[in-house]
Coordinates of C-alpha atoms in Angstrom, one line a residue:
M1 CA -0.6 1.1 -20.8
S2 CA -2.9 -0.2 -18.2
F3 CA -1.6 -1.7 -15.0
I4 CA -2.1 -5.3 -16.0
D5 CA -0.5 -4.6 -19.5
S6 CA 2.5 -3.4 -17.6
V7 CA 2.7 -6.4 -15.4
F8 CA 2.5 -8.7 -18.6
A9 CA 5.2 -6.6 -20.3
K10 CA 7.6 -7.0 -17.3
L11 CA 6.9 -10.7 -16.9
K12 CA 7.7 -11.2 -20.7
R13 CA 11.2 -10.6 -20.0
H14 CA 11.3 -13.1 -17.2
P15 CA 8.8 -15.8 -17.9
K16 CA 7.7 -18.0 -15.0
R17 CA 6.1 -21.4 -14.3
I18 CA 2.6 -21.1 -12.9
V19 CA 0.7 -24.0 -11.3
F20 CA -3.1 -24.2 -11.3
P21 CA -4.5 -26.8 -9.0
D22 CA -7.9 -26.3 -10.6
G23 CA -6.7 -27.7 -13.9
E24 CA -9.8 -29.2 -15.1
D25 CA -11.8 -26.1 -14.9
P26 CA -12.8 -24.5 -18.3
R27 CA -11.8 -21.0 -17.2
I28 CA -8.3 -22.1 -16.1
I29 CA -7.6 -23.9 -19.5
R30 CA -8.8 -20.8 -21.3
A31 CA -6.6 -18.6 -19.1
C32 CA -3.6 -20.7 -19.6
Q33 CA -4.0 -20.1 -23.4
I34 CA -4.1 -16.3 -22.6
F35 CA -1.1 -16.7 -20.4
Y36 CA 1.2 -18.4 -22.8
E37 CA 0.1 -16.3 -25.9
K38 CA 1.2 -13.2 -23.9
D39 CA 4.7 -14.9 -23.5
A40 CA 4.3 -14.8 -19.8
G41 CA 5.5 -18.3 -18.9
I42 CA 4.6 -22.0 -18.8
P43 CA 1.2 -23.0 -17.2
V44 CA 1.1 -26.2 -15.2
L45 CA -2.4 -27.8 -14.8
I46 CA -3.0 -30.2 -12.0
G47 CA -5.8 -32.8 -13.2
R48 CA -6.5 -35.9 -15.2
R49 CA -5.0 -35.5 -18.7
E50 CA -8.1 -37.0 -20.5
V51 CA -10.4 -34.7 -18.8
I52 CA -8.3 -31.5 -19.4
E53 CA -8.0 -32.6 -23.0
K54 CA -11.7 -33.1 -23.5
V55 CA -12.4 -29.7 -21.9
A56 CA -9.9 -27.9 -24.1
L57 CA -11.3 -29.5 -27.1
A58 CA -14.8 -28.3 -26.3
E59 CA -13.5 -24.8 -25.4
K60 CA -11.4 -24.8 -28.5
A61 CA -8.5 -23.8 -26.3
S62 CA -4.9 -24.9 -27.2
L63 CA -2.8 -26.8 -24.9
D64 CA 0.5 -26.2 -26.6
H65 CA 3.3 -25.5 -24.1
V66 CA 1.0 -26.4 -21.2
A67 CA 2.2 -29.0 -18.8
I68 CA -0.4 -31.5 -17.3
I69 CA 0.0 -33.4 -14.2
N70 CA -2.1 -35.9 -12.6
P71 CA -1.1 -36.4 -9.0
E72 CA -2.3 -40.0 -8.8
T73 CA 0.2 -41.2 -11.6
S74 CA 3.1 -38.7 -11.1
S75 CA 6.5 -40.1 -10.7
D76 CA 7.0 -37.4 -8.0
L77 CA 4.1 -38.7 -5.7
P78 CA 6.3 -41.1 -3.7
L79 CA 8.8 -38.3 -3.1
F80 CA 6.2 -35.8 -2.1
C81 CA 4.6 -38.4 0.4
E82 CA 8.1 -38.9 2.0
R83 CA 8.7 -35.2 2.2
L84 CA 5.1 -34.8 3.9
E85 CA 5.7 -37.5 6.4
K86 CA 9.2 -35.8 7.5
L87 CA 7.4 -32.5 8.3
D88 CA 7.5 -32.0 12.1
R89 CA 3.9 -31.0 12.1
Y90 CA 2.5 -33.9 9.9
T91 CA 1.6 -35.8 13.0
K92 CA -0.4 -32.7 14.3
M93 CA -2.4 -32.9 10.9
G94 CA -4.3 -35.8 12.1
V95 CA -3.6 -37.6 8.8
T96 CA -2.7 -41.3 8.7
D97 CA -2.4 -41.6 4.8
A98 CA 0.1 -39.3 3.2
R99 CA -0.9 -40.5 -0.2
A100 CA -4.6 -39.7 0.1
M101 CA -3.5 -36.0 1.2
M102 CA -0.9 -35.7 -1.6
I103 CA -3.2 -36.8 -4.4
N104 CA -5.4 -33.8 -3.5
P105 CA -4.6 -31.2 -6.3
N106 CA -4.3 -28.3 -3.8
Y107 CA -1.9 -30.3 -1.7
Y108 CA 0.2 -31.5 -4.6
A109 CA 0.5 -28.1 -6.2
A110 CA 1.5 -26.5 -2.8
M111 CA 4.2 -29.2 -2.5
M112 CA 5.3 -28.2 -6.1
L113 CA 5.4 -24.5 -5.0
Q114 CA 7.5 -25.2 -1.9
Y115 CA 10.1 -27.2 -3.5
G116 CA 10.7 -25.0 -6.4
Q117 CA 9.1 -26.9 -9.3
V118 CA 6.9 -24.0 -10.1
D119 CA 7.4 -20.3 -9.2
A120 CA 3.9 -19.4 -8.2
L121 CA 0.5 -20.8 -7.6
V122 CA -3.1 -19.8 -8.6
G123 CA -6.1 -21.6 -7.2
G124 CA -9.5 -21.2 -5.6
V125 CA -11.6 -21.0 -8.7
S126 CA -13.2 -24.5 -8.0
S127 CA -12.8 -24.7 -4.1
T128 CA -13.2 -22.8 -1.0
S129 CA -10.7 -20.5 0.2
G130 CA -10.1 -22.8 3.3
S131 CA -9.4 -26.0 1.0
L132 CA -6.7 -23.7 -0.9
L133 CA -5.1 -22.0 2.3
R134 CA -4.8 -25.1 4.4
P135 CA -2.2 -26.9 2.1
L136 CA -0.3 -23.6 1.6
I137 CA -0.2 -22.9 5.3
R138 CA 0.8 -26.5 6.1
L139 CA 3.5 -27.0 3.3
V140 CA 4.8 -23.7 2.3
K141 CA 7.4 -22.1 4.6
P142 CA 6.0 -18.8 6.2
L143 CA 8.0 -15.7 6.2
P144 CA 9.7 -15.2 9.7
H145 CA 8.4 -11.6 10.2
A146 CA 5.0 -12.5 9.0
P147 CA 2.8 -13.8 11.9
L148 CA -0.1 -14.8 9.5
V149 CA -1.1 -15.4 6.1
S150 CA -3.3 -12.5 4.7
G151 CA -4.4 -11.2 1.4
C152 CA -4.4 -8.1 -0.7
M153 CA -6.3 -7.0 -3.7
I154 CA -5.1 -4.7 -6.5
A155 CA -7.6 -2.3 -8.0
Q156 CA -7.3 -0.3 -11.4
L157 CA -9.6 2.7 -10.9
P158 CA -11.2 4.6 -14.0
R159 CA -9.8 7.8 -12.5
P160 CA -5.9 8.1 -12.6
D161 CA -5.8 10.8 -10.0
Y162 CA -6.2 8.4 -7.0
G163 CA -3.5 6.0 -5.9
D164 CA -0.5 5.6 -8.3
D165 CA -2.1 6.4 -11.9
G166 CA -5.3 4.9 -10.7
V167 CA -3.8 1.8 -9.0
L168 CA -4.4 1.0 -5.3
F169 CA -3.5 -2.0 -3.1
L170 CA -6.2 -2.9 -0.7
A171 CA -5.9 -5.3 2.3
D172 CA -6.9 -7.4 4.0
C173 CA -10.1 -8.1 2.0
G174 CA -10.4 -11.8 2.1
V175 CA -8.4 -13.7 4.8
V176 CA -8.3 -12.4 8.5
P177 CA -11.6 -11.5 9.9
E178 CA -10.4 -9.4 13.1
P179 CA -6.8 -8.8 12.9
D180 CA -5.2 -7.6 16.3
M181 CA -2.7 -4.7 16.3
Q182 CA 0.3 -6.8 15.6
Q183 CA -1.3 -8.8 12.8
L184 CA -2.7 -5.4 11.2
A185 CA 0.9 -4.0 11.4
A186 CA 2.1 -7.2 9.6
I187 CA -0.6 -6.8 6.9
A188 CA 0.5 -3.3 6.3
V189 CA 4.0 -4.1 5.9
Q190 CA 3.5 -7.2 3.7
T191 CA 1.1 -5.4 1.5
G192 CA 3.7 -2.5 1.2
L193 CA 6.3 -4.8 0.1
V194 CA 4.3 -6.2 -2.7
A195 CA 3.4 -2.7 -3.7
R196 CA 6.9 -1.7 -3.7
Q197 CA 7.9 -4.3 -6.2
V198 CA 5.0 -3.5 -8.5
F199 CA 5.4 0.4 -8.3
G200 CA 9.1 0.3 -8.2
R201 CA 9.1 3.1 -5.6
R202 CA 8.3 3.7 -2.0
P203 CA 4.6 2.7 -1.2
R204 CA 2.4 5.3 0.7
V205 CA 0.4 3.1 3.2
A206 CA -2.6 4.5 4.9
M207 CA -4.0 2.9 7.9
L208 CA -7.7 3.4 7.7
S209 CA -10.2 4.1 10.4
F210 CA -13.4 6.2 10.9
S211 CA -11.3 8.6 12.8
T212 CA -8.3 10.8 11.8
K213 CA -5.5 11.2 14.1
G214 CA -7.6 10.9 17.2
S215 CA -10.7 12.8 16.1
A216 CA -12.6 9.8 17.7
K217 CA -11.2 7.4 20.4
T218 CA -12.5 3.8 20.6
A219 CA -10.9 0.4 21.0
S220 CA -11.0 0.1 17.2
T221 CA -9.4 3.5 16.4
E222 CA -6.7 2.9 19.1
K223 CA -5.9 -0.5 17.4
V224 CA -5.3 1.2 14.2
A225 CA -3.2 4.0 15.8
G226 CA -1.0 1.5 17.6
A227 CA -0.7 -0.6 14.4
V228 CA 0.9 2.4 12.7
V229 CA 3.6 2.4 15.2
L230 CA 4.2 -1.3 15.0
A231 CA 4.2 -1.2 11.1
R232 CA 6.9 1.5 11.2
Q233 CA 9.1 -0.5 13.6
L234 CA 8.7 -3.6 11.6
A235 CA 9.4 -1.9 8.2
D236 CA 12.6 -0.4 9.9
Q237 CA 13.6 -3.8 11.4
I238 CA 13.4 -5.6 7.9
G239 CA 14.8 -2.7 5.9
A240 CA 11.7 -2.1 4.0
E241 CA 11.2 1.4 2.3
I242 CA 7.6 1.9 3.1
A243 CA 5.9 5.1 4.2
V244 CA 3.0 4.5 6.8
D245 CA 0.6 6.9 8.4
G246 CA -2.7 6.9 10.1
E247 CA -5.1 6.4 11.6
M248 CA -7.1 8.2 8.9
Q249 CA -10.4 8.2 7.1
A250 CA -10.5 7.1 3.4
D251 CA -11.1 10.6 2.2
T252 CA -8.2 11.9 4.1
A253 CA -6.0 9.1 2.5
L254 CA -7.1 9.9 -1.0
V255 CA -7.9 13.5 -1.3
E256 CA -5.0 16.0 -0.9
G257 CA -7.1 19.0 -0.1
L258 CA -9.0 17.2 2.6
A259 CA -5.8 15.7 3.8
Q260 CA -4.2 19.1 4.6
V261 CA -7.3 20.2 6.5
K262 CA -7.9 17.0 8.5
M263 CA -4.3 15.9 9.0
G264 CA -1.7 18.5 8.2
P265 CA 1.7 17.5 7.0
S266 CA 2.1 13.9 5.7
I267 CA 3.7 12.1 2.9
V268 CA 0.9 9.5 3.0
A269 CA -2.2 11.4 3.6
G270 CA -3.9 12.7 0.2
K271 CA -1.4 10.5 -1.8
A272 CA -2.0 7.0 -0.4
N273 CA -1.6 4.0 -2.9
V274 CA -1.9 1.3 -0.3
L275 CA -5.1 1.2 1.9
I276 CA -5.1 -1.1 5.0
F277 CA -8.5 -1.7 6.5
P278 CA -9.2 -2.3 10.1
D279 CA -11.1 -5.5 9.6
L280 CA -12.3 -7.9 7.0
N281 CA -15.9 -6.6 7.0
S282 CA -14.7 -3.2 5.8
G283 CA -12.1 -4.5 3.5
N284 CA -14.3 -6.8 1.7
I285 CA -17.1 -4.3 1.4
A286 CA -15.0 -1.5 0.0
A287 CA -13.5 -3.9 -2.6
K288 CA -16.8 -5.0 -4.0
L289 CA -18.1 -1.5 -3.8
I290 CA -15.4 0.1 -6.0
Q291 CA -15.5 -2.9 -8.4
Y292 CA -19.3 -2.7 -9.0
L293 CA -20.1 0.9 -8.4
A294 CA -16.9 2.7 -9.5
G295 CA -16.1 0.3 -12.4
A296 CA -12.7 -0.7 -11.0
R297 CA -10.9 -3.8 -12.3
V298 CA -9.9 -5.8 -9.2
Y299 CA -7.2 -8.4 -9.1
G300 CA -6.8 -10.9 -6.2
Q301 CA -6.5 -12.3 -3.5
I302 CA -2.8 -12.1 -3.6
L303 CA -1.8 -14.1 -0.6
L304 CA 0.8 -12.5 1.8
G305 CA 3.0 -14.0 4.5
L306 CA 4.2 -17.0 2.5
S307 CA 7.9 -17.4 1.3
R308 CA 6.5 -18.3 -2.4
P309 CA 4.0 -16.3 -4.4
A310 CA 0.3 -17.7 -4.3
A311 CA -3.1 -16.3 -5.1
D312 CA -6.5 -17.4 -4.0
L313 CA -9.3 -16.3 -6.6
S314 CA -13.0 -15.9 -6.3
R315 CA -15.0 -18.6 -7.6
G316 CA -16.7 -16.1 -9.8
A317 CA -13.3 -15.3 -11.5
T318 CA -13.2 -15.0 -15.4
D319 CA -10.4 -16.6 -17.5
E320 CA -9.2 -13.0 -18.0
D321 CA -9.1 -12.6 -14.1
V322 CA -7.1 -15.8 -13.8
A323 CA -4.6 -15.1 -16.3
S324 CA -4.1 -11.5 -15.0
V325 CA -3.6 -12.6 -11.3
A326 CA -1.1 -15.4 -12.7
A327 CA 0.9 -12.5 -14.2
V328 CA 0.9 -10.7 -10.9
V329 CA 2.2 -13.5 -9.0
G330 CA 4.7 -14.3 -11.7
L331 CA 5.9 -10.8 -11.3
Q332 CA 6.2 -11.4 -7.7
A333 CA 8.3 -14.5 -8.3
I334 CA 11.0 -12.5 -10.5
E335 CA 12.4 -10.7 -7.5
Y336 CA 11.0 -12.5 -4.6
R337 CA 14.4 -13.0 -2.8
K338 CA 14.9 -9.2 -3.2
L339 CA 11.7 -8.4 -1.4
Y340 CA 12.6 -10.4 1.6
P341 CA 15.6 -11.4 3.8
A342 CA 17.8 -14.0 2.3
G343 CA 17.5 -17.7 3.2
E344 CA 13.6 -17.7 3.7
E345 CA 12.8 -19.9 0.6
T346 CA 14.5 -23.0 2.0
P347 CA 12.4 -26.2 2.1
V348 CA 10.2 -26.7 5.2

């Protein structure tokens, strides 16, 4: 069973409601049919019903058991506007018309997510990352131990001898350009928490660098080494079962023989299933290379640091990509309260 098949199998036992703000996109409509036919849950499309029905007809896609909400005519729009205006940070947004903001599909979907009308959100296929991230950051409560929103990707490699039966978590590959030491530590812990849920056992988190345990000393390598210490402290503080080690080179993280030579005893080196990159350049480049040169299936971005599951997809995502990532965030939603300390999912 492939990684994504196992995710769908788990989700089938606990179906979830996933909202798609890009509801008029043909790929989203096809993905919703895939998602529902796999008994994964109920898709919720944000958009104009007449447009969605026309697209579905052209695509020969069924809308059975698919909810459709047009923000402009929704009965919840006045309530959402009222909630928006009560936010402490609303006045700092520089917005004078709450309705104009809330009829934006990304804002409407984010509000549905925050207030529990859906279990997870998948967007980004028809908009830039910024236009999806802004509503999520503004409306969805952050986790108290997460100083930033970041993203991770999940790679299913053709070779099962790397990672966990060929599955690796990669972060951050799409959100934070130059994380500082504290941010890098937070990214490591947040990614480890998601990996812990998916793998069902203690993740092995490698903090990557061009140096292994001080073989080179620069500001960059020392940032990674310091982030290892902070990540371990943060994991202990929140009671997360995560093994973190570094700084280490990528081959040291993945190849046991080399790990013994370069690093010595380590429960992570040579066996890592979570790879944390020092910056967005290295993370994004690595994710693209393993996808196109190594033939890996790559799923993401899964957004981290929010109190509700969400994902920001590439605008080049296929319908299969959309359905697969929807399953991953649906799986997150099953045990989200167990992943994080209690009381963090309360409204903003």
